[in-house]
C-alpha atoms as a PDB file:
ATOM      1  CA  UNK A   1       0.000   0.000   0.000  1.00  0.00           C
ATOM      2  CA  UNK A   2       3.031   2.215   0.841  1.00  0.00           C
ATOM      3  CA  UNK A   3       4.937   1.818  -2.328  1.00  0.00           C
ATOM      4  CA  UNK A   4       1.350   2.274  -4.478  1.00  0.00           C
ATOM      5  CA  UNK A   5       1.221   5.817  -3.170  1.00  0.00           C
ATOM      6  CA  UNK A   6      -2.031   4.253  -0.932  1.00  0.00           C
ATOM      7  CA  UNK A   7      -0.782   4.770   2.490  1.00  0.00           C
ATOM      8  CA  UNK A   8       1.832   6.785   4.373  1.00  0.00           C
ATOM      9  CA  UNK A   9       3.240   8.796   1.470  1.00  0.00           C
ATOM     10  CA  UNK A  10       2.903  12.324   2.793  1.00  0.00           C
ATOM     11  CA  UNK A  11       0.284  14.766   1.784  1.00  0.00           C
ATOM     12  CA  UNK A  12       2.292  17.081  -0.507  1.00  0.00           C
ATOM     13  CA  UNK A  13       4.071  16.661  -4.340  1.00  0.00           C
ATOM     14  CA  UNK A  14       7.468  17.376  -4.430  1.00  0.00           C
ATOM     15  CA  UNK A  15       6.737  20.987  -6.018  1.00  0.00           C
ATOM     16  CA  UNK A  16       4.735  21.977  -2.756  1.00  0.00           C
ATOM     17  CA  UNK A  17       1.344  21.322  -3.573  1.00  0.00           C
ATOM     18  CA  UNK A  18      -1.271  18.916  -2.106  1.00  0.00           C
ATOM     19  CA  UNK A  19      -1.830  16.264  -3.280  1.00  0.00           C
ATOM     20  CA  UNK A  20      -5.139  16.048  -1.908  1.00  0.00           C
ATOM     21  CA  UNK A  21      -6.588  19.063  -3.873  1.00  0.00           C
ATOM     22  CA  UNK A  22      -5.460  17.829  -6.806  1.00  0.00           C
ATOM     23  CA  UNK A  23      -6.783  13.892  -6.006  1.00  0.00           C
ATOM     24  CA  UNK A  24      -3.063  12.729  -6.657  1.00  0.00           C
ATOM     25  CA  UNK A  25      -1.303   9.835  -5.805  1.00  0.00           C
ATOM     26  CA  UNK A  26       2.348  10.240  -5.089  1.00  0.00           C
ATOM     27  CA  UNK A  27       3.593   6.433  -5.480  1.00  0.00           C
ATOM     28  CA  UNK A  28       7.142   4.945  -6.666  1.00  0.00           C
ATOM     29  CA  UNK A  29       6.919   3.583  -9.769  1.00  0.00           C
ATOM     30  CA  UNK A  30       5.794   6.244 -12.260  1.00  0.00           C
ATOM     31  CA  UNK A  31       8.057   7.827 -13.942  1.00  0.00           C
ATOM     32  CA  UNK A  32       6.026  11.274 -13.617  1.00  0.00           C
ATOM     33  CA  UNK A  33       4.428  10.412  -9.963  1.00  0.00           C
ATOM     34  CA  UNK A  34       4.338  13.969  -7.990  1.00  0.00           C
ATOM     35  CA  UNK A  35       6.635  12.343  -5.053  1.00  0.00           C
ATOM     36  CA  UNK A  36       9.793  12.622  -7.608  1.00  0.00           C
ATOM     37  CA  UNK A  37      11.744  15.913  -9.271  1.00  0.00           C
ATOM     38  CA  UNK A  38      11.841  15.405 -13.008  1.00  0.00           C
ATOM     39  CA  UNK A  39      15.944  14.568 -12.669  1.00  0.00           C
ATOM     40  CA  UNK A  40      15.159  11.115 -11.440  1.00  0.00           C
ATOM     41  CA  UNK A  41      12.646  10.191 -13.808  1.00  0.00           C
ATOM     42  CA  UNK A  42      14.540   8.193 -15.844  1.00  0.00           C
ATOM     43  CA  UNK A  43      15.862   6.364 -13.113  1.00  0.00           C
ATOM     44  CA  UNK A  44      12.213   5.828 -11.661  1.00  0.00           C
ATOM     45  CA  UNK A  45      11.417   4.316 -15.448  1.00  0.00           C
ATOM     46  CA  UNK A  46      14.043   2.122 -15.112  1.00  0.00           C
ATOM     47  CA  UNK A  47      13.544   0.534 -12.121  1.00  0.00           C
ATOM     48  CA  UNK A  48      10.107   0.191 -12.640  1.00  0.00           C
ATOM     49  CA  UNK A  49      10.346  -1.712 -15.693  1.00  0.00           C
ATOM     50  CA  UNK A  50      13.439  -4.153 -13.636  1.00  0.00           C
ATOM     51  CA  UNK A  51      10.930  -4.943 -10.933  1.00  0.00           C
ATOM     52  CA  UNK A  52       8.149  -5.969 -14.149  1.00  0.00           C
ATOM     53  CA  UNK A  53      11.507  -8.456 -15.856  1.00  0.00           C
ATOM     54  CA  UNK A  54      11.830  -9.900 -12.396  1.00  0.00           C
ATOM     55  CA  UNK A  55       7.871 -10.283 -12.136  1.00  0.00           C
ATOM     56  CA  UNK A  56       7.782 -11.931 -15.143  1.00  0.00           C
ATOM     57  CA  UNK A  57      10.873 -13.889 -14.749  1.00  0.00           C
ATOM     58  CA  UNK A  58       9.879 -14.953 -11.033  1.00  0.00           C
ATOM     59  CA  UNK A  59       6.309 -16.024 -13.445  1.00  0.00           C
ATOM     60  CA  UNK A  60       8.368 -18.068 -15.840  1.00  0.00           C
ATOM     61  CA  UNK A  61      10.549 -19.696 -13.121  1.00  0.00           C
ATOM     62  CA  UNK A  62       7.412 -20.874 -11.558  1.00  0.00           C
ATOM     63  CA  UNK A  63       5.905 -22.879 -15.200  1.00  0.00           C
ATOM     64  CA  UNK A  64       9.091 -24.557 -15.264  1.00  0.00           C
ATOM     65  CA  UNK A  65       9.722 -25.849 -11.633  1.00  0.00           C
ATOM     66  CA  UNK A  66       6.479 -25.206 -10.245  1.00  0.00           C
ATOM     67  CA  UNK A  67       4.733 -22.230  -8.205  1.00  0.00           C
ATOM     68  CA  UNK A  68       4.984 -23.672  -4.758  1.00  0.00           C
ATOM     69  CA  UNK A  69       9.089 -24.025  -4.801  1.00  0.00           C
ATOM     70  CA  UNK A  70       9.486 -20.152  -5.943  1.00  0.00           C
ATOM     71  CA  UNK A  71       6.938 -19.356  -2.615  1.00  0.00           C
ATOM     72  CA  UNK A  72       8.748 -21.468  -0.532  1.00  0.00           C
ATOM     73  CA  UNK A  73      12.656 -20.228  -1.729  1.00  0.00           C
ATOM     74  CA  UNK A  74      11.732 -16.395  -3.053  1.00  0.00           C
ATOM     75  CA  UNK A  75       8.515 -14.941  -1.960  1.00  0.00           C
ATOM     76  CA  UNK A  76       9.155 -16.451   2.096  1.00  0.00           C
ATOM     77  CA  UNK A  77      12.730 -14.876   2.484  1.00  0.00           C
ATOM     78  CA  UNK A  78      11.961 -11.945   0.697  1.00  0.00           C
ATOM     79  CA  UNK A  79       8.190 -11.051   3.047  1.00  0.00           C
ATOM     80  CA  UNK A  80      11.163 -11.782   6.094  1.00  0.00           C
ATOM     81  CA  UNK A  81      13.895  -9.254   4.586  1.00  0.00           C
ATOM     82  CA  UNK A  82      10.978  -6.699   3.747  1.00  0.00           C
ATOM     83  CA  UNK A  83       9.109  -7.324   7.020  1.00  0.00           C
ATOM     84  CA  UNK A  84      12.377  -6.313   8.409  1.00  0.00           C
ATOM     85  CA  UNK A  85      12.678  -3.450   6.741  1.00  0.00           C
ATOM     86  CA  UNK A  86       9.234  -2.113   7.329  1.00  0.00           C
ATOM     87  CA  UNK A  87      10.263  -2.399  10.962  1.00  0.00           C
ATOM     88  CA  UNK A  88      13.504  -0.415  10.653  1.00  0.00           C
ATOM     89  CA  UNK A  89      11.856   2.394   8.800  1.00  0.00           C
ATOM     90  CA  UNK A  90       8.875   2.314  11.189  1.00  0.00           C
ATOM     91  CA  UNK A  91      11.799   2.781  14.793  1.00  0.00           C
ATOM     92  CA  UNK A  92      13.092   5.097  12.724  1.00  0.00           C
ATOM     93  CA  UNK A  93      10.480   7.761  12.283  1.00  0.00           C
ATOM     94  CA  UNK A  94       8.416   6.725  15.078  1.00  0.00           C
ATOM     95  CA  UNK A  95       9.106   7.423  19.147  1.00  0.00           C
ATOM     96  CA  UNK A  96       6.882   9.468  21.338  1.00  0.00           C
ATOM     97  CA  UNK A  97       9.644  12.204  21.691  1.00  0.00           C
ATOM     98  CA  UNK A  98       9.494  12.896  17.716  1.00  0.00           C
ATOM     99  CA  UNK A  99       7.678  15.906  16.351  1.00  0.00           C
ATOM    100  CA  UNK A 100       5.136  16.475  13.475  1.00  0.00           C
ATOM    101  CA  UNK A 101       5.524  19.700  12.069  1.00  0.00           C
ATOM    102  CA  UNK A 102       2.455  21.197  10.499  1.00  0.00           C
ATOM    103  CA  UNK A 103       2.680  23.235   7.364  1.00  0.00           C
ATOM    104  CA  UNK A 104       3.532  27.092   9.407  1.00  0.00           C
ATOM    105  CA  UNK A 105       6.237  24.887  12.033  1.00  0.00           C
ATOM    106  CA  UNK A 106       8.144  22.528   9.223  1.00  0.00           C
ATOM    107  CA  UNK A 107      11.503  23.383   7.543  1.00  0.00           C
ATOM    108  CA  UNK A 108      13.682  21.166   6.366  1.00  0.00           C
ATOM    109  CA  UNK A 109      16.205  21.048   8.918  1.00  0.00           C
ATOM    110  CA  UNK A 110      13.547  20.128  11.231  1.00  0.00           C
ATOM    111  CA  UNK A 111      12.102  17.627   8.842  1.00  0.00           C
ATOM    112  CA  UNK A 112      15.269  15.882   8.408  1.00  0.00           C
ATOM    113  CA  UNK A 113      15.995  15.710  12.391  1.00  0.00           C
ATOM    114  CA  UNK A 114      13.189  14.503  12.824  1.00  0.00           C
ATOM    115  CA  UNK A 115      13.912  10.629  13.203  1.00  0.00           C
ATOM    116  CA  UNK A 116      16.076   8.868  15.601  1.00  0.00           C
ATOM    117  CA  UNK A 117      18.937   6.215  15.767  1.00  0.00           C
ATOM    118  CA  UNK A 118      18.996   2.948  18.034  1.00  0.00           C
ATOM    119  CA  UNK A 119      21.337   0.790  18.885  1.00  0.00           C
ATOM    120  CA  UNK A 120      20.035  -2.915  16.844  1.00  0.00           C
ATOM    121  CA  UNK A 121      22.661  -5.007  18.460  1.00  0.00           C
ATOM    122  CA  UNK A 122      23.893  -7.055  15.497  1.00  0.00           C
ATOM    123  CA  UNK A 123      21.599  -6.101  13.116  1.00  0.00           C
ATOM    124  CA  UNK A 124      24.078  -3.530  13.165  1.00  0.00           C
ATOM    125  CA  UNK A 125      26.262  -5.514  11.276  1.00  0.00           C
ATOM    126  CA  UNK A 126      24.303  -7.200   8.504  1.00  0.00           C
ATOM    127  CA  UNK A 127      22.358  -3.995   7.581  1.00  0.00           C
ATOM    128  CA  UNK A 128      25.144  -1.876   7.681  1.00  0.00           C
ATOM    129  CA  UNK A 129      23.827   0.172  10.519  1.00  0.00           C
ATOM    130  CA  UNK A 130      20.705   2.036   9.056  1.00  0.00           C
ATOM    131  CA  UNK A 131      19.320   2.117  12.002  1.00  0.00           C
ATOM    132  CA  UNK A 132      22.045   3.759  14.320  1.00  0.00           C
ATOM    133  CA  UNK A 133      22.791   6.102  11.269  1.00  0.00           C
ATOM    134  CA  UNK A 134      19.745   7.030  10.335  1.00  0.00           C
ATOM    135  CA  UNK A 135      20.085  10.815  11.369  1.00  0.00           C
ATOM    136  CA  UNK A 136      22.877  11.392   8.944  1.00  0.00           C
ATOM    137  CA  UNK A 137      21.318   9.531   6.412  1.00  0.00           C
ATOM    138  CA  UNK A 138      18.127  12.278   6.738  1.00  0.00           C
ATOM    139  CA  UNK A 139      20.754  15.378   6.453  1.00  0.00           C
ATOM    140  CA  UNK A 140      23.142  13.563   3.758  1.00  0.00           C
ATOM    141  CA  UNK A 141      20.804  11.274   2.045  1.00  0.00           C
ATOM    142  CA  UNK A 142      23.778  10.902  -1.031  1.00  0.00           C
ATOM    143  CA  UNK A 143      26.573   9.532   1.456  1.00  0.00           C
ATOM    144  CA  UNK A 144      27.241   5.911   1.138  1.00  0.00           C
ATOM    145  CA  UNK A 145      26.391   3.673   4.134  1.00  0.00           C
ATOM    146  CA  UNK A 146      30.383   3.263   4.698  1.00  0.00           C
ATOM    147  CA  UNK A 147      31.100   6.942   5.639  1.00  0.00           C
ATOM    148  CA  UNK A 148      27.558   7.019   8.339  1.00  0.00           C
ATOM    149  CA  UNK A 149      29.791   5.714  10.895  1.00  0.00           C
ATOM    150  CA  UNK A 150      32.227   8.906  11.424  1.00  0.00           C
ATOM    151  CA  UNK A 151      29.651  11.168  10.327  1.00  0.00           C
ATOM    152  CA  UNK A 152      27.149  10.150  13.028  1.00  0.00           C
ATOM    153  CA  UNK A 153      29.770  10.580  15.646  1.00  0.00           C
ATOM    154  CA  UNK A 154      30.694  14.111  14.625  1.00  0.00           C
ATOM    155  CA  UNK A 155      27.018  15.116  13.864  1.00  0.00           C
ATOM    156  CA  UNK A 156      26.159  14.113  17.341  1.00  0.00           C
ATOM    157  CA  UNK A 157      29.127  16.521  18.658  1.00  0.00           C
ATOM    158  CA  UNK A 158      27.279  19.311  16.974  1.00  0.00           C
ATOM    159  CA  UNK A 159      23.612  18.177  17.894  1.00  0.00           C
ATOM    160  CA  UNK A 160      24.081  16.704  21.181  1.00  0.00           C
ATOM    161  CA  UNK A 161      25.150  19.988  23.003  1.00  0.00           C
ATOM    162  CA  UNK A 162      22.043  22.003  21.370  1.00  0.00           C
ATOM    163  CA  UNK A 163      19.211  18.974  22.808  1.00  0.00           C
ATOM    164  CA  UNK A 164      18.710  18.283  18.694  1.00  0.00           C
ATOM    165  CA  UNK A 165      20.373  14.843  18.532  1.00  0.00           C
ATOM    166  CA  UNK A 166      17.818  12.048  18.856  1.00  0.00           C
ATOM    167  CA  UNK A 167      18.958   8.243  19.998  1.00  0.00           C
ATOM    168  CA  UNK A 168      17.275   5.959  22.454  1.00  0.00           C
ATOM    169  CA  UNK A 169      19.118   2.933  23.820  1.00  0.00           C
ATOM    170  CA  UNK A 170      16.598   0.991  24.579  1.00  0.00           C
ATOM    171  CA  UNK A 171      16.623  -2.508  22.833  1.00  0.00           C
ATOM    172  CA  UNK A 172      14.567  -2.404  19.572  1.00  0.00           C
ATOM    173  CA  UNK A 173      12.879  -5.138  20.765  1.00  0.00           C
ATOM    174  CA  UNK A 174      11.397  -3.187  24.015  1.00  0.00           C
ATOM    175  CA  UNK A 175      11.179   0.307  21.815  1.00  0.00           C
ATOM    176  CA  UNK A 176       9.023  -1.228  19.495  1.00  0.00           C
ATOM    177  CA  UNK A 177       6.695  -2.629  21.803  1.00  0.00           C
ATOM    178  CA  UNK A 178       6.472   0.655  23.658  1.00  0.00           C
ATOM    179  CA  UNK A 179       5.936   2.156  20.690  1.00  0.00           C
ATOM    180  CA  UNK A 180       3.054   0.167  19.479  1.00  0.00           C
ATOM    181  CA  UNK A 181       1.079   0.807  22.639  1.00  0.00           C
ATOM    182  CA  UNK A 182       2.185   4.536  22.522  1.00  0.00           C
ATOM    183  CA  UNK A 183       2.332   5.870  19.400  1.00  0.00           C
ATOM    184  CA  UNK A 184      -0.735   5.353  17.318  1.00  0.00           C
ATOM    185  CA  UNK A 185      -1.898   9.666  15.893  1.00  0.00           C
ATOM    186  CA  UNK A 186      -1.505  13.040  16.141  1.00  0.00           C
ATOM    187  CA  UNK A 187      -4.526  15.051  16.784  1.00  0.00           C
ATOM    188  CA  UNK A 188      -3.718  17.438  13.960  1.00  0.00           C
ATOM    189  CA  UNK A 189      -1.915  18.173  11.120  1.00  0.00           C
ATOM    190  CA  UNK A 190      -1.239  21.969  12.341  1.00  0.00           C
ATOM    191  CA  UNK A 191       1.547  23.273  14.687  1.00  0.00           C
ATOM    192  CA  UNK A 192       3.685  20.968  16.725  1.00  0.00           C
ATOM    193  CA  UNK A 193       2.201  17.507  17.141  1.00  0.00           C
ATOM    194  CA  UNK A 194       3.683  14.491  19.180  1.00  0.00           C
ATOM    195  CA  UNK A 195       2.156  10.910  18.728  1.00  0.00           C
ATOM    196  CA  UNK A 196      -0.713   9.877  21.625  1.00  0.00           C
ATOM    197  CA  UNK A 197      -1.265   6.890  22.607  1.00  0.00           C
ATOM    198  CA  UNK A 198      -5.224   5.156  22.187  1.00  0.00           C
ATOM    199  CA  UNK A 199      -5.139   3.316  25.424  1.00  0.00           C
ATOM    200  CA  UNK A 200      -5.075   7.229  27.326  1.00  0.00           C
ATOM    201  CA  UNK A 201      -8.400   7.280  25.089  1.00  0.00           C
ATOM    202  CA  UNK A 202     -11.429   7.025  27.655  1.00  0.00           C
ATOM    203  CA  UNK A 203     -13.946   4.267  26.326  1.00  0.00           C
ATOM    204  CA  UNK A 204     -17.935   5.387  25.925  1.00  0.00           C
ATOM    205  CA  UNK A 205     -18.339   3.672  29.145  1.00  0.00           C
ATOM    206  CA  UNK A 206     -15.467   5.247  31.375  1.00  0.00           C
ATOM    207  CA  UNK A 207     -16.855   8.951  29.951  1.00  0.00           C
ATOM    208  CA  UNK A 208     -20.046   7.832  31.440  1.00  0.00           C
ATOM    209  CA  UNK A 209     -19.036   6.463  34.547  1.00  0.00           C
ATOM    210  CA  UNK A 210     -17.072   9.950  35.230  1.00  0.00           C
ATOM    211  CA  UNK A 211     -19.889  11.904  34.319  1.00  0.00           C
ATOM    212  CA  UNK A 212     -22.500   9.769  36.521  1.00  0.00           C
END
């Protein structure tokens, strides 16, 4: 739903307008879909048309030996590696202590600090440490994965000091649980939002209870 432009893609094109007034959907594989500047198109183009040769080579694989063996030894590792990845990118936007910005707050220094890095244990390692980088990453999205380490560690000298350097140290395991009982909507897409939490929601019944 993400990557079809149907959930979670923002609410403006990349030229500033909304998408909403327009009915547009900003997803990542056209070539002219409002989420990318017209430099990239090509690029967009081409990996769109890769992931349809794999499609239809994953399709042709599956005539020849069968569709069950291509579920069991493709589509089962790769919903694991992209499950995840939905949960890396999901600790790495999401913590009670991040902001929204509404349209008069945002910038794009704020924007971009406006994630936070963890500590994955040895994740670390094999996914050459998105997740305890990810700060840099949203101020220097071009720099390769390699040079995240030394940035972070000098970024944080310069954010640290000033309260603007996010990390938590919790385990992942415990932040994410903490954050799916705490972090669930903002109440509003103007000024400065932070995520609340449905269970400090009163039910129909507690409202009435109170009231009685």
């Amino acid at each position: 739903l993400y990557l079809a432009g149907l959930a979670s893609t923002g609410k403006l094109a990349h030229e500033g307008w909304w998408l909403e007034e327009r009915n547009a959907i900003a997803d990542h594989f056209r070539p002219s879909s409002p989420m990318f500047p017209a430099k990239i198109r090509a690029k967009i183009a081409l990996s769109s048309a890769t992931e349809l040769a794999v499609l239809a080579g994953l399709l042709y694989v599956g005539t020849q030996v069968g569709h069950l063996p291509v579920l069991l030894w493709y589509w089962g590792p790769y919903t694991f590696v992209n499950a995840w990845l939905v949960l890396y990118t999901w600790l790495q936007h999401t913590d009670p202590s991040i902001p929204h910005y509404g349209e008069g707050e945002w910038t794009w220094v704020k924007g971009a600090l406006s994630t936070i890095d963890r500590d994955y244990g040895i994740f670390d390692f094999f996914h050459h440490t998105i997740g305890s980088t990810h700060v840099v990453h949203h101020l220097f999205h071009e720099m390769p994965w390699y040079n995240a380490g030394i940035a972070t560690q000098k970024v944080k000298e310069f954010l640290e000091p000033q309260g603007l350097y996010n990390y938590d140290p919790t385990p992942w395991y415990k932040a994410m649980w903490r954050i799916a009982r705490t972090c669930h909507y903002v109440e509003s897409n103007e000024g400065v939002q932070y995520f609340k939490s449905m269970e400090n929601v009163p039910l129909t019944k507690d409202v009435r209870n109170k009231a009685a």
